[in-house]
PDB file of C-alpha atoms in Angstrom:
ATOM      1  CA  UNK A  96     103.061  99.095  74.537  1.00  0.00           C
ATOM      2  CA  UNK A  97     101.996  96.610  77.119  1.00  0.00           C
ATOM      3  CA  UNK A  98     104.569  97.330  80.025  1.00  0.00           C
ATOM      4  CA  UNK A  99     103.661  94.798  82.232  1.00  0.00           C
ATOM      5  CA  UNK A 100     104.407  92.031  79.520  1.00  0.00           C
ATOM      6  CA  UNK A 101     108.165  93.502  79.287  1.00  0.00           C
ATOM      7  CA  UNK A 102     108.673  95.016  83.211  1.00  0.00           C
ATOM      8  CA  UNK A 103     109.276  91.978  85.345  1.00  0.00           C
ATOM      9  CA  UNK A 104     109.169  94.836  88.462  1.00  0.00           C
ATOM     10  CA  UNK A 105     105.804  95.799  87.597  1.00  0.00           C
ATOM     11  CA  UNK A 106     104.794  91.650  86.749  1.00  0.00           C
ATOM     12  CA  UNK A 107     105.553  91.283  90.271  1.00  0.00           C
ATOM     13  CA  UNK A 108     104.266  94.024  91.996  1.00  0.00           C
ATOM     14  CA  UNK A 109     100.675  92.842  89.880  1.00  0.00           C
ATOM     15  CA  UNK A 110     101.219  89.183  91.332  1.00  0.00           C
ATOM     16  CA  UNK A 111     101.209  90.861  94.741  1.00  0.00           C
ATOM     17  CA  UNK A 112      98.275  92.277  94.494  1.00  0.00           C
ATOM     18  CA  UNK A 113      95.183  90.322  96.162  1.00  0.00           C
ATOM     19  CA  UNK A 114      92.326  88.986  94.087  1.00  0.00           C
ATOM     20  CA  UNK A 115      89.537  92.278  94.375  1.00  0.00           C
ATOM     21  CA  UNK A 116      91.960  94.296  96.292  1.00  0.00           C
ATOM     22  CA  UNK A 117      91.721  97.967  95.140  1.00  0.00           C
ATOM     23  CA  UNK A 118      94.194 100.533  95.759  1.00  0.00           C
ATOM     24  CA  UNK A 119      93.589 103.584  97.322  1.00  0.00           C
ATOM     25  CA  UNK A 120      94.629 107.216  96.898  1.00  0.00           C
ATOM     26  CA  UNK A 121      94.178 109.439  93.401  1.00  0.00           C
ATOM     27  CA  UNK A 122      93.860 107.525  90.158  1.00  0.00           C
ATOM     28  CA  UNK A 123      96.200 108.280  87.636  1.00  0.00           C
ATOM     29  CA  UNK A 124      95.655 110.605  84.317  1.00  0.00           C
ATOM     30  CA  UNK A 125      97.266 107.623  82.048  1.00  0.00           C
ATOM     31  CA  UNK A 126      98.815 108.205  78.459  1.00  0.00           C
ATOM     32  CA  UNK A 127      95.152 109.844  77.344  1.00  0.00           C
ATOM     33  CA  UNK A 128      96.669 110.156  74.066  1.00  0.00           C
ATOM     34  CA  UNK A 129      99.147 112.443  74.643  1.00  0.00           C
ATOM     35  CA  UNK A 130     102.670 111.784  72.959  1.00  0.00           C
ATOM     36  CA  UNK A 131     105.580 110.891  75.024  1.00  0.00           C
ATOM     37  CA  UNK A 132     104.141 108.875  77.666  1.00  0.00           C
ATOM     38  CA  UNK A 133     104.410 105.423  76.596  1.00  0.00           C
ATOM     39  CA  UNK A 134     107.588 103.472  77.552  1.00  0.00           C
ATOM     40  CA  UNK A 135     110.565 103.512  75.076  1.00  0.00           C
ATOM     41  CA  UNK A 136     112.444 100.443  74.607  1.00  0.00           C
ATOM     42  CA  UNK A 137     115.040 100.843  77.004  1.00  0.00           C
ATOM     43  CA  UNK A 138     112.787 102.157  79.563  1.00  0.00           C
ATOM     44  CA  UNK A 139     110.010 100.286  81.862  1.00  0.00           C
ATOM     45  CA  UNK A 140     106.369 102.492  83.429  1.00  0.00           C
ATOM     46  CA  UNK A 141     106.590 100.331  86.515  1.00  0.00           C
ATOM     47  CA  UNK A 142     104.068 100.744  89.902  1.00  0.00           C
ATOM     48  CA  UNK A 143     104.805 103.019  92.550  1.00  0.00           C
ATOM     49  CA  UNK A 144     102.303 103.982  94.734  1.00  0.00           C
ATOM     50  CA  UNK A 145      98.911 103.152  94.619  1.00  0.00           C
ATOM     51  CA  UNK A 146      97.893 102.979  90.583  1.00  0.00           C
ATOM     52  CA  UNK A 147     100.937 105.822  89.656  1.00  0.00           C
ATOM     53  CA  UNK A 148     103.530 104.689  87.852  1.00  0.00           C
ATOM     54  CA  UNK A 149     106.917 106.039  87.270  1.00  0.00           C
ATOM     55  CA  UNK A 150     109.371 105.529  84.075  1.00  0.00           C
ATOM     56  CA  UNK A 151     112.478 104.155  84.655  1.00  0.00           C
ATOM     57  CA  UNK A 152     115.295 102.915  82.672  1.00  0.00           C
ATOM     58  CA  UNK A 153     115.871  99.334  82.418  1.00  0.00           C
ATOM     59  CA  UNK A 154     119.365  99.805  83.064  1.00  0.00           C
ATOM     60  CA  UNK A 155     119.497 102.665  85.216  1.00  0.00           C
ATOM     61  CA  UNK A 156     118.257 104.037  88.381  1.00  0.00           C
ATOM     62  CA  UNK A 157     115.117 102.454  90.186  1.00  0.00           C
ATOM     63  CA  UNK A 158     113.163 103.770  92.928  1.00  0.00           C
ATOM     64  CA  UNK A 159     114.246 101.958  95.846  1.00  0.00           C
ATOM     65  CA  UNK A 160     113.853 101.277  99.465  1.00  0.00           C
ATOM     66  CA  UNK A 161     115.287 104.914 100.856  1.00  0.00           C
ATOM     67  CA  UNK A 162     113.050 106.551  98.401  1.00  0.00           C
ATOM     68  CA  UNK A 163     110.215 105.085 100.301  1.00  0.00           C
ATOM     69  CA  UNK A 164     110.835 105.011 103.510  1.00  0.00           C
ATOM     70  CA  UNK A 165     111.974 108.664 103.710  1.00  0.00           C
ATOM     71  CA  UNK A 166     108.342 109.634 101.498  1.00  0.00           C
ATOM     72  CA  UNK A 167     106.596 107.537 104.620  1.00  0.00           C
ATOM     73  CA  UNK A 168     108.657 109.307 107.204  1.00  0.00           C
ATOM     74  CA  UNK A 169     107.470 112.462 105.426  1.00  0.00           C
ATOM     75  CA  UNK A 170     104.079 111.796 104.798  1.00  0.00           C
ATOM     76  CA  UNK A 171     103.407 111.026 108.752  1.00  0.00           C
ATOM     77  CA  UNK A 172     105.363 114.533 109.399  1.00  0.00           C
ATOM     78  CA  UNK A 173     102.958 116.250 106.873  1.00  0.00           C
ATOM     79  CA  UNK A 174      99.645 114.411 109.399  1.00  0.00           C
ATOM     80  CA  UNK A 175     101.714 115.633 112.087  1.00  0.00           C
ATOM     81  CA  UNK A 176     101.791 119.116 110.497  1.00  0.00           C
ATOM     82  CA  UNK A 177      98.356 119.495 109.178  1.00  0.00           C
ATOM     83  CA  UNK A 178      98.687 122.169 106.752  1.00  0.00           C
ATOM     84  CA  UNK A 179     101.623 121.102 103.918  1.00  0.00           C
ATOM     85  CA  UNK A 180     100.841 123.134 101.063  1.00  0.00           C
ATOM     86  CA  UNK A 181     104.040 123.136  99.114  1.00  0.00           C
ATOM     87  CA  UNK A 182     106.296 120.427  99.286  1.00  0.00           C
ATOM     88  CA  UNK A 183     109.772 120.526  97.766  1.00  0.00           C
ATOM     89  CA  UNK A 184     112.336 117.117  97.296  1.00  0.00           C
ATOM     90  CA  UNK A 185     116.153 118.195  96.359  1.00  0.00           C
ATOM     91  CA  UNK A 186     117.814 115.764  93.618  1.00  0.00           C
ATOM     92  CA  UNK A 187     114.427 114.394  92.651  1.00  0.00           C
ATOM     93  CA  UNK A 188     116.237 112.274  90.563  1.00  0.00           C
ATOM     94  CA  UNK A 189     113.245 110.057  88.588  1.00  0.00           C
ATOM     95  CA  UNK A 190     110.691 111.903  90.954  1.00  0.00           C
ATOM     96  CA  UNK A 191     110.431 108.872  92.875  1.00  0.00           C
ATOM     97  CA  UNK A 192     109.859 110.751  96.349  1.00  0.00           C
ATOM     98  CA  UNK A 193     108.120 113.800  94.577  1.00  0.00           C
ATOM     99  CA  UNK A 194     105.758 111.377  93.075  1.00  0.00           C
ATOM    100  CA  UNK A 195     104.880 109.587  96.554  1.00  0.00           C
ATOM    101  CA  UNK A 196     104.662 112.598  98.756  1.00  0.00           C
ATOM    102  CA  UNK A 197     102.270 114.079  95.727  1.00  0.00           C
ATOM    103  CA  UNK A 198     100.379 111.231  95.931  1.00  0.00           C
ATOM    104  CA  UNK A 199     100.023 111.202  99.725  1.00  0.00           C
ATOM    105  CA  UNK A 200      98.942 114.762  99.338  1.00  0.00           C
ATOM    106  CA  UNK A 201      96.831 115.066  96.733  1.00  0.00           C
ATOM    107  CA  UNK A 202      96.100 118.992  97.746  1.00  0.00           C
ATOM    108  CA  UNK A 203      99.514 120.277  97.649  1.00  0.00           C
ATOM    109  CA  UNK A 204     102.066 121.976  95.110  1.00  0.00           C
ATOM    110  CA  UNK A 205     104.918 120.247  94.826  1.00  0.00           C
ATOM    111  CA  UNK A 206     108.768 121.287  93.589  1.00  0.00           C
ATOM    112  CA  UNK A 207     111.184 118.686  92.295  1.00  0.00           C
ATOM    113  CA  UNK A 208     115.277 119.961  90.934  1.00  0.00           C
ATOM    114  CA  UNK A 209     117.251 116.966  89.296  1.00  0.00           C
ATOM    115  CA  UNK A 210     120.493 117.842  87.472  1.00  0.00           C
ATOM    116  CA  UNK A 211     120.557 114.814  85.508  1.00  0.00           C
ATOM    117  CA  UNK A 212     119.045 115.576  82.367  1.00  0.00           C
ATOM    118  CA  UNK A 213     117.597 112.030  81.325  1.00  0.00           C
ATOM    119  CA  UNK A 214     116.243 111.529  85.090  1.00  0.00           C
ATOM    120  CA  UNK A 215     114.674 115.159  85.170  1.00  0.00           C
ATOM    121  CA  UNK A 216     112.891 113.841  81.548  1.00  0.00           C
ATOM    122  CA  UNK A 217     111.309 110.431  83.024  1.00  0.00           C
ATOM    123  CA  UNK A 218     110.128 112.609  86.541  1.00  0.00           C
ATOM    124  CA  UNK A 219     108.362 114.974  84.233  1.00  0.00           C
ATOM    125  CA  UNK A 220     107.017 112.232  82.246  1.00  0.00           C
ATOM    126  CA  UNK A 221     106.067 110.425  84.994  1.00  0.00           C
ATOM    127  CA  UNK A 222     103.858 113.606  86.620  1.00  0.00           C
ATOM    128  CA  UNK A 223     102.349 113.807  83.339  1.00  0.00           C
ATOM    129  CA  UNK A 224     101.310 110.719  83.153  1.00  0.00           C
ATOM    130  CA  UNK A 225      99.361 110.194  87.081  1.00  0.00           C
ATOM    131  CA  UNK A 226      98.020 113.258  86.576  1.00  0.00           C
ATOM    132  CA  UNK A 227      99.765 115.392  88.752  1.00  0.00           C
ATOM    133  CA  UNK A 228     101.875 118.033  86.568  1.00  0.00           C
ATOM    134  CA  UNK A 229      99.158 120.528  87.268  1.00  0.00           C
ATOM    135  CA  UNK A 230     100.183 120.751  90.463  1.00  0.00           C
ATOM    136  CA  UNK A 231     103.963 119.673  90.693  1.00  0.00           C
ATOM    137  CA  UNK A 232     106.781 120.436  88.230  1.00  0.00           C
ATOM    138  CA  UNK A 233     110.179 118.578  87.488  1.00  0.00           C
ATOM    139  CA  UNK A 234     113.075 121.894  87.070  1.00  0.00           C
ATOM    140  CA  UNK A 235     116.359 121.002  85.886  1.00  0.00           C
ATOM    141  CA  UNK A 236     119.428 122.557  87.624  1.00  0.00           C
ATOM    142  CA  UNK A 237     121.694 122.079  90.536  1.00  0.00           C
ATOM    143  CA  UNK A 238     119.883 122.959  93.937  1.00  0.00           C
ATOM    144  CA  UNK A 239     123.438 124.069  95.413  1.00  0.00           C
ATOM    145  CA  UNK A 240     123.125 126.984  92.432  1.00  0.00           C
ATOM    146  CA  UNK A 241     121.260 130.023  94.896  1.00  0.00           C
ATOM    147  CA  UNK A 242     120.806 131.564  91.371  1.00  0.00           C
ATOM    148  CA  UNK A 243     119.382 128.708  89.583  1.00  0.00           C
ATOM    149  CA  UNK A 244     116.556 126.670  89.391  1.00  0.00           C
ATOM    150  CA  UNK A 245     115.330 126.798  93.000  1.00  0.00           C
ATOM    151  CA  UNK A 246     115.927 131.188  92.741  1.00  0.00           C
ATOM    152  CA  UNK A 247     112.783 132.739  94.104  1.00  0.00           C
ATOM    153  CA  UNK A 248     111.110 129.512  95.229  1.00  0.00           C
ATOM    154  CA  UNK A 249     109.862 128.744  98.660  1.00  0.00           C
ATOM    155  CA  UNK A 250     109.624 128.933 101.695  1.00  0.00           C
ATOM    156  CA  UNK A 251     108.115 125.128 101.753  1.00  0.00           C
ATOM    157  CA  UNK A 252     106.465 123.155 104.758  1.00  0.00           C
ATOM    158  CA  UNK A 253     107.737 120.255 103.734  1.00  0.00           C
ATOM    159  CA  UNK A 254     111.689 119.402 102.039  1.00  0.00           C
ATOM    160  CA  UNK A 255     112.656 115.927 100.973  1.00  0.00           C
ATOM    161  CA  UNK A 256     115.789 114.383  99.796  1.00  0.00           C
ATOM    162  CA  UNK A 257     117.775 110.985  99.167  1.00  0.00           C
ATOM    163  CA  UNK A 258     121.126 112.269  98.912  1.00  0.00           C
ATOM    164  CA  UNK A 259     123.943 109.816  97.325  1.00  0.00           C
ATOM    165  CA  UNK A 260     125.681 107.979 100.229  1.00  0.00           C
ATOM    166  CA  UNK A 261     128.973 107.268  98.975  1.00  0.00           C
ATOM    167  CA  UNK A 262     131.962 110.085  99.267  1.00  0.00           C
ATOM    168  CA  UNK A 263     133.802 110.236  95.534  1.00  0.00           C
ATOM    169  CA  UNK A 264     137.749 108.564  96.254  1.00  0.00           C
ATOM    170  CA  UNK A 265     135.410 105.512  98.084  1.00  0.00           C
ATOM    171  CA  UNK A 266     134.299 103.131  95.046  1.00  0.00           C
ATOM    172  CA  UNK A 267     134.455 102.738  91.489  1.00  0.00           C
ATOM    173  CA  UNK A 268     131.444 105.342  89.791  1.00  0.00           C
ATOM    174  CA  UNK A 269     129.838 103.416  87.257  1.00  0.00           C
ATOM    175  CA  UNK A 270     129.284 104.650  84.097  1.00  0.00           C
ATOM    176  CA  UNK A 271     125.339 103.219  83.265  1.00  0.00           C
ATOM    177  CA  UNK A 272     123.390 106.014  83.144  1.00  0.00           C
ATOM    178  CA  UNK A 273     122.019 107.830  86.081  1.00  0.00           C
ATOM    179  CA  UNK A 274     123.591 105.145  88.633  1.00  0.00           C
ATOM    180  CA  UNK A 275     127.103 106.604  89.339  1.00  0.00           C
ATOM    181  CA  UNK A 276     125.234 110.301  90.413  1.00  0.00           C
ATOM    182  CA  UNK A 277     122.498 108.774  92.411  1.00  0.00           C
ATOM    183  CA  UNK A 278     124.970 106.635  94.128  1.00  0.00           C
ATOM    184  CA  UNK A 279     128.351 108.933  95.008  1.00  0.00           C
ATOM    185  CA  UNK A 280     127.815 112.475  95.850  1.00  0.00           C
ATOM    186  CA  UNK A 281     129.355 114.119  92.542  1.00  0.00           C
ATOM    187  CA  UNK A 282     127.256 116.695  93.690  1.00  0.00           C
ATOM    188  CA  UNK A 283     127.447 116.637  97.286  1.00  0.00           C
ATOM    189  CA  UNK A 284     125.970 115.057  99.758  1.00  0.00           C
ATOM    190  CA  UNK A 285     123.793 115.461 102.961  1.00  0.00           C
ATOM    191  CA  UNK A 286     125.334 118.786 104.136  1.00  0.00           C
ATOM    192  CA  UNK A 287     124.600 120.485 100.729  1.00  0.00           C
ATOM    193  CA  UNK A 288     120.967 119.246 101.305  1.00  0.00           C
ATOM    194  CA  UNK A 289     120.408 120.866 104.710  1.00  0.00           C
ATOM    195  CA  UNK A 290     121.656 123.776 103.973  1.00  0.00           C
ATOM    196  CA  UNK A 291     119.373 124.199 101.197  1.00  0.00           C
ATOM    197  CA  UNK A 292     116.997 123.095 103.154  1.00  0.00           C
ATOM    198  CA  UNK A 293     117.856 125.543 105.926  1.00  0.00           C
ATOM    199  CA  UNK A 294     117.455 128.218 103.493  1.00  0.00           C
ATOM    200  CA  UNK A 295     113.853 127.178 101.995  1.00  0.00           C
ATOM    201  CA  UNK A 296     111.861 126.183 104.964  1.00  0.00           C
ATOM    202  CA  UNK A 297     108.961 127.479 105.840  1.00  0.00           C
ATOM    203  CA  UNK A 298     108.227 128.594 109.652  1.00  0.00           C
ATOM    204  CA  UNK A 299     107.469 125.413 111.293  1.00  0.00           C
ATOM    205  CA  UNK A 300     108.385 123.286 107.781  1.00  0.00           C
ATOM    206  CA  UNK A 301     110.171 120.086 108.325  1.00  0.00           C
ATOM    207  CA  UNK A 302     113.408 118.334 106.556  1.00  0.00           C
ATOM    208  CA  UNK A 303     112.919 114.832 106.161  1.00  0.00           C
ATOM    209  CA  UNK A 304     116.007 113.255 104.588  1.00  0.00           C
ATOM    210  CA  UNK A 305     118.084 110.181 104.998  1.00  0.00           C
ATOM    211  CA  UNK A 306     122.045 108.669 104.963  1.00  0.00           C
ATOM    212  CA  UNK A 307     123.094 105.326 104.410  1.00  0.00           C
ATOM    213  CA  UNK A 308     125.035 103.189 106.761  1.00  0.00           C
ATOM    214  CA  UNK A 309     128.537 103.655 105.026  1.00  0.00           C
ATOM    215  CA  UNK A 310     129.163 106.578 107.328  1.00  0.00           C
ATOM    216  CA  UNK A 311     127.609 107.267 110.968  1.00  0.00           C
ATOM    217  CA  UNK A 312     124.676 108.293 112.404  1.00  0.00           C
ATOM    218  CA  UNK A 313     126.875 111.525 113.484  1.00  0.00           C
ATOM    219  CA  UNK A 314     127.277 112.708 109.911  1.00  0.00           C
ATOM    220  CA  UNK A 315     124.056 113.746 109.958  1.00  0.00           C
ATOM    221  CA  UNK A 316     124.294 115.263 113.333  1.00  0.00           C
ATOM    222  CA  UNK A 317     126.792 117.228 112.048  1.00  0.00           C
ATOM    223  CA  UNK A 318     125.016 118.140 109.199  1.00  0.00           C
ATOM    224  CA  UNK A 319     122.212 119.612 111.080  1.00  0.00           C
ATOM    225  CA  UNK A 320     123.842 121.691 113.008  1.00  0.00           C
ATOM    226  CA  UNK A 321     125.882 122.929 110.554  1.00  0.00           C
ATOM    227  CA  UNK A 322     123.038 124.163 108.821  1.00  0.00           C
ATOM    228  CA  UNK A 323     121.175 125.540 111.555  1.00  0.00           C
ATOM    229  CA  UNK A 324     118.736 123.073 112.221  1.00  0.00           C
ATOM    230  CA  UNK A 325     117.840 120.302 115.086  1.00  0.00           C
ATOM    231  CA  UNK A 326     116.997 116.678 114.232  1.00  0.00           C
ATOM    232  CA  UNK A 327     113.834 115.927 116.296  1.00  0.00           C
ATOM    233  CA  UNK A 328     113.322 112.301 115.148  1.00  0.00           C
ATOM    234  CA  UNK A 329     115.718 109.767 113.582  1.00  0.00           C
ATOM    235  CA  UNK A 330     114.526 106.197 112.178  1.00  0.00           C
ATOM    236  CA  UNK A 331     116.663 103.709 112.009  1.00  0.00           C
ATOM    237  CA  UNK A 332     116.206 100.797 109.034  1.00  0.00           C
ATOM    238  CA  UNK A 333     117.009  97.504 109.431  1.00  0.00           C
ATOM    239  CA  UNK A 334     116.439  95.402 106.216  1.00  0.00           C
ATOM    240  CA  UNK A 335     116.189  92.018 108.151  1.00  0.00           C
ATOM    241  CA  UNK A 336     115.812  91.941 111.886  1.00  0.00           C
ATOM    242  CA  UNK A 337     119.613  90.536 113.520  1.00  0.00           C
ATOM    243  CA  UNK A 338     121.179  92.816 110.788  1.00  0.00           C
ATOM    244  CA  UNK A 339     123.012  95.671 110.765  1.00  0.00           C
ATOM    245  CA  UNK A 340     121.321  99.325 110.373  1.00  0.00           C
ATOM    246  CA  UNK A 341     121.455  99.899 106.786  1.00  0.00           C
ATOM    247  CA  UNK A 342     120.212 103.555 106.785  1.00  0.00           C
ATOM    248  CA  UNK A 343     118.874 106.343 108.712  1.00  0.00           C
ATOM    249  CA  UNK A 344     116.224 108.431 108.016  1.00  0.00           C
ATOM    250  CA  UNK A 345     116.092 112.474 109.583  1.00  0.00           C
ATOM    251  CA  UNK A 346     113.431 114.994 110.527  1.00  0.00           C
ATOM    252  CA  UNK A 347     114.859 118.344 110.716  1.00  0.00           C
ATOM    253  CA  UNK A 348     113.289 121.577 111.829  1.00  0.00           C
ATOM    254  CA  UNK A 349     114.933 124.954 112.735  1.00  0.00           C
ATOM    255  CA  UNK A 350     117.494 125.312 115.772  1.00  0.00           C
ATOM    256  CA  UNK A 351     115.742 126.836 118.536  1.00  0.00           C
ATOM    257  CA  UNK A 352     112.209 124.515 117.882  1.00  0.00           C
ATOM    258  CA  UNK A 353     109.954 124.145 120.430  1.00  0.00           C
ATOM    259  CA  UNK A 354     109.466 120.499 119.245  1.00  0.00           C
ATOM    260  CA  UNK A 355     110.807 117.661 121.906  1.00  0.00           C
ATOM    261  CA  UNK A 356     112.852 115.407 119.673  1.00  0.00           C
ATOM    262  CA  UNK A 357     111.022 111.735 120.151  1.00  0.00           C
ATOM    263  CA  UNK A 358     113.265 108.953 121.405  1.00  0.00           C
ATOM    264  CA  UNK A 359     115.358 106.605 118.171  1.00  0.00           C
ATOM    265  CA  UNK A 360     113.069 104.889 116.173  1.00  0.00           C
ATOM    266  CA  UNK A 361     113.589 101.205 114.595  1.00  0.00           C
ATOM    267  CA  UNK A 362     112.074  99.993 111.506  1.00  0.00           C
ATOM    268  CA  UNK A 363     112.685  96.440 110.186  1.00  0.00           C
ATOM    269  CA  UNK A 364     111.520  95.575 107.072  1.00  0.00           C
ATOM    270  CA  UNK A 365     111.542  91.771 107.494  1.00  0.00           C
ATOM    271  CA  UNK A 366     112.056  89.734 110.281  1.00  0.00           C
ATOM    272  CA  UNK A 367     114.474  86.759 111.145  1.00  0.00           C
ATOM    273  CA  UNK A 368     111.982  84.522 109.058  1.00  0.00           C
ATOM    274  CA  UNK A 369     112.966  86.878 105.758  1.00  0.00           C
ATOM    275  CA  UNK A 370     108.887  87.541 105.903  1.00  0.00           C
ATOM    276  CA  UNK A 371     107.985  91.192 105.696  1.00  0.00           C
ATOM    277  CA  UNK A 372     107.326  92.708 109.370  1.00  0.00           C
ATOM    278  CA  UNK A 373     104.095  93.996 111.009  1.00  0.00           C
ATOM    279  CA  UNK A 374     106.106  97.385 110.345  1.00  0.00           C
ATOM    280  CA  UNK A 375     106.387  96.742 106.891  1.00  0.00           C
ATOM    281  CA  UNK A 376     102.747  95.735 106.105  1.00  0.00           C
ATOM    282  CA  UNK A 377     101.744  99.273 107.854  1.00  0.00           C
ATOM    283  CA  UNK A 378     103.977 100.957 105.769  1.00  0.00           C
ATOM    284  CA  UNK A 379     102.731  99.839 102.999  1.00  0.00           C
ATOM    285  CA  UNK A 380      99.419 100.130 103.303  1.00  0.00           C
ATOM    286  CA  UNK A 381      99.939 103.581 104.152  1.00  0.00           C
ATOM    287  CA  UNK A 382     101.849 104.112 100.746  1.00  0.00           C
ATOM    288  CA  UNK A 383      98.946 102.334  98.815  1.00  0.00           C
ATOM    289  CA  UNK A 384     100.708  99.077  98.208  1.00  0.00           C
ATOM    290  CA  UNK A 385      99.327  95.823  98.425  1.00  0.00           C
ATOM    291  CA  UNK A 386      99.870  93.896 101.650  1.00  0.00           C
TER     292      UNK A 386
END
């Protein structure tokens, strides 16, 4: 099955992509034969970063704009680090972050835990399918469960996570698949994620995780230091310079780190023109995407 005739995400991340231009980072395993990794009809293999791909559901949950900007954030902490050799993301969800932060560290082990049993499916698919699942796995279970899937796992030098943004009592969940857990913290939210985090960090390991605008910036403040740790760098995203801060993304380390936390950081994706930013066009060169 020809996915970019059917995927008009992936038809438009090919039109983006510049006459010779070749994208950098590991190349991808592909099918190679091997059942199970070809698209089924309700389900698109769309770009990602670089040449990996990821499954998704038509209908569902895509990978999105927090699921990159927190794997950049993450990936510049891991060049900051120097020496990230297992990586964990919390709620993996379709393994959207697991898949960028593997393929921004192409050395490293990495640890995804999805609860969702469809989503935890396509992430494992999608590992198979750039390559990558000898090196990274896709467990199913709640990360909250100290007995389940993450029990005697870490410590890590480097957690992710994208938790859900909106509080349950504050919207109407929807019922497609995947979207109304990815989107309202049925399964908590950024708190529960630190102090997993907390738990599983390696000495000198970093959190990098994010919140959406619905709430404050203090939320995940609070959060921190609930959990024992100290943000030391916060970027703020604007999706279009003159608008509001949609979301913030949070680097966490220990309480009690010698790190000095770096002044607020803005990223704008496009500017007043609606054109992509000089920002952006970094970004995304440094995630393997076309500029």
């Amino acid at each position: 099955m020809n996915s970019s005739s059917t995927d008009p995400h992936e038809a438009k991340a090919l039109a983006r992509r510049p006459v010779g231009w070749v994208a950098p980072g590991p190349r991808p395993r592909g099918a190679d034969g091997r059942p199970g990794l070809v698209p089924a009809a309700d389900e698109h293999l769309s770009y990602l970063t670089g040449d990996w791909r990821i499954f998704q559901l038509q209908d569902g949950h895509r990978w999105s704009l927090d699921d990159f900007v927190t794997a950049w954030v993450a990936l510049d902490e891991a060049r900051r680090h120097g020496g990230v050799a297992r990586f964990l993301d919390l709620g993996c969800g379709i393994g959207s972050v697991l898949m960028m932060v593997a393929w921004g560290l192409p050395n490293a082990r990495g640890l995804g835990v999805e609860a969702q049993a469809r989503s935890h499916g396509l992430a494992e698919r999608s590992l198979a399918w750039n390559g990558a699942d000898g090196r990274c796995r896709a467990k199913l279970g709640d990360f909250r469960d100290e007995e389940g899937a993450l029990a005697n796992e870490g410590p890590f030098d480097l957690i992710t996570g994208t938790p859900p943004y909106i509080p349950l009592g504050h919207g109407i969940v929807s019922d497609k698949p995947q979207r109304g857990p990815c989107c309202f913290e049925t399964r908590g939210g950024i708190e529960d994620y630190a102090k997993v985090a907390a738990r599983l960090l390696a000495t000198g390991g970093v959190f990098v995780t994010c919140a959406g605008a619905r709430g404050d910036a203090e939320r995940g403040d609070n959060a921190a230091r609930d959990a024992g740790l100290a943000i030391v760098r916060r970027v703020d995203v604007v999706p279009r310079e003159g608008k509001q801060t949609l979301m913030w993304v949070f680097v966490m380390e220990p309480a009690g780190t010698t790190r000095t936390p770096t002044p607020t950081e803005r990223f704008a994706v496009r500017g007043i023109d609606g054109k992509l930013t000089a920002e952006m066009h970094r970004a995304r060169a440094d995630m393997g995407l076309p500029p």
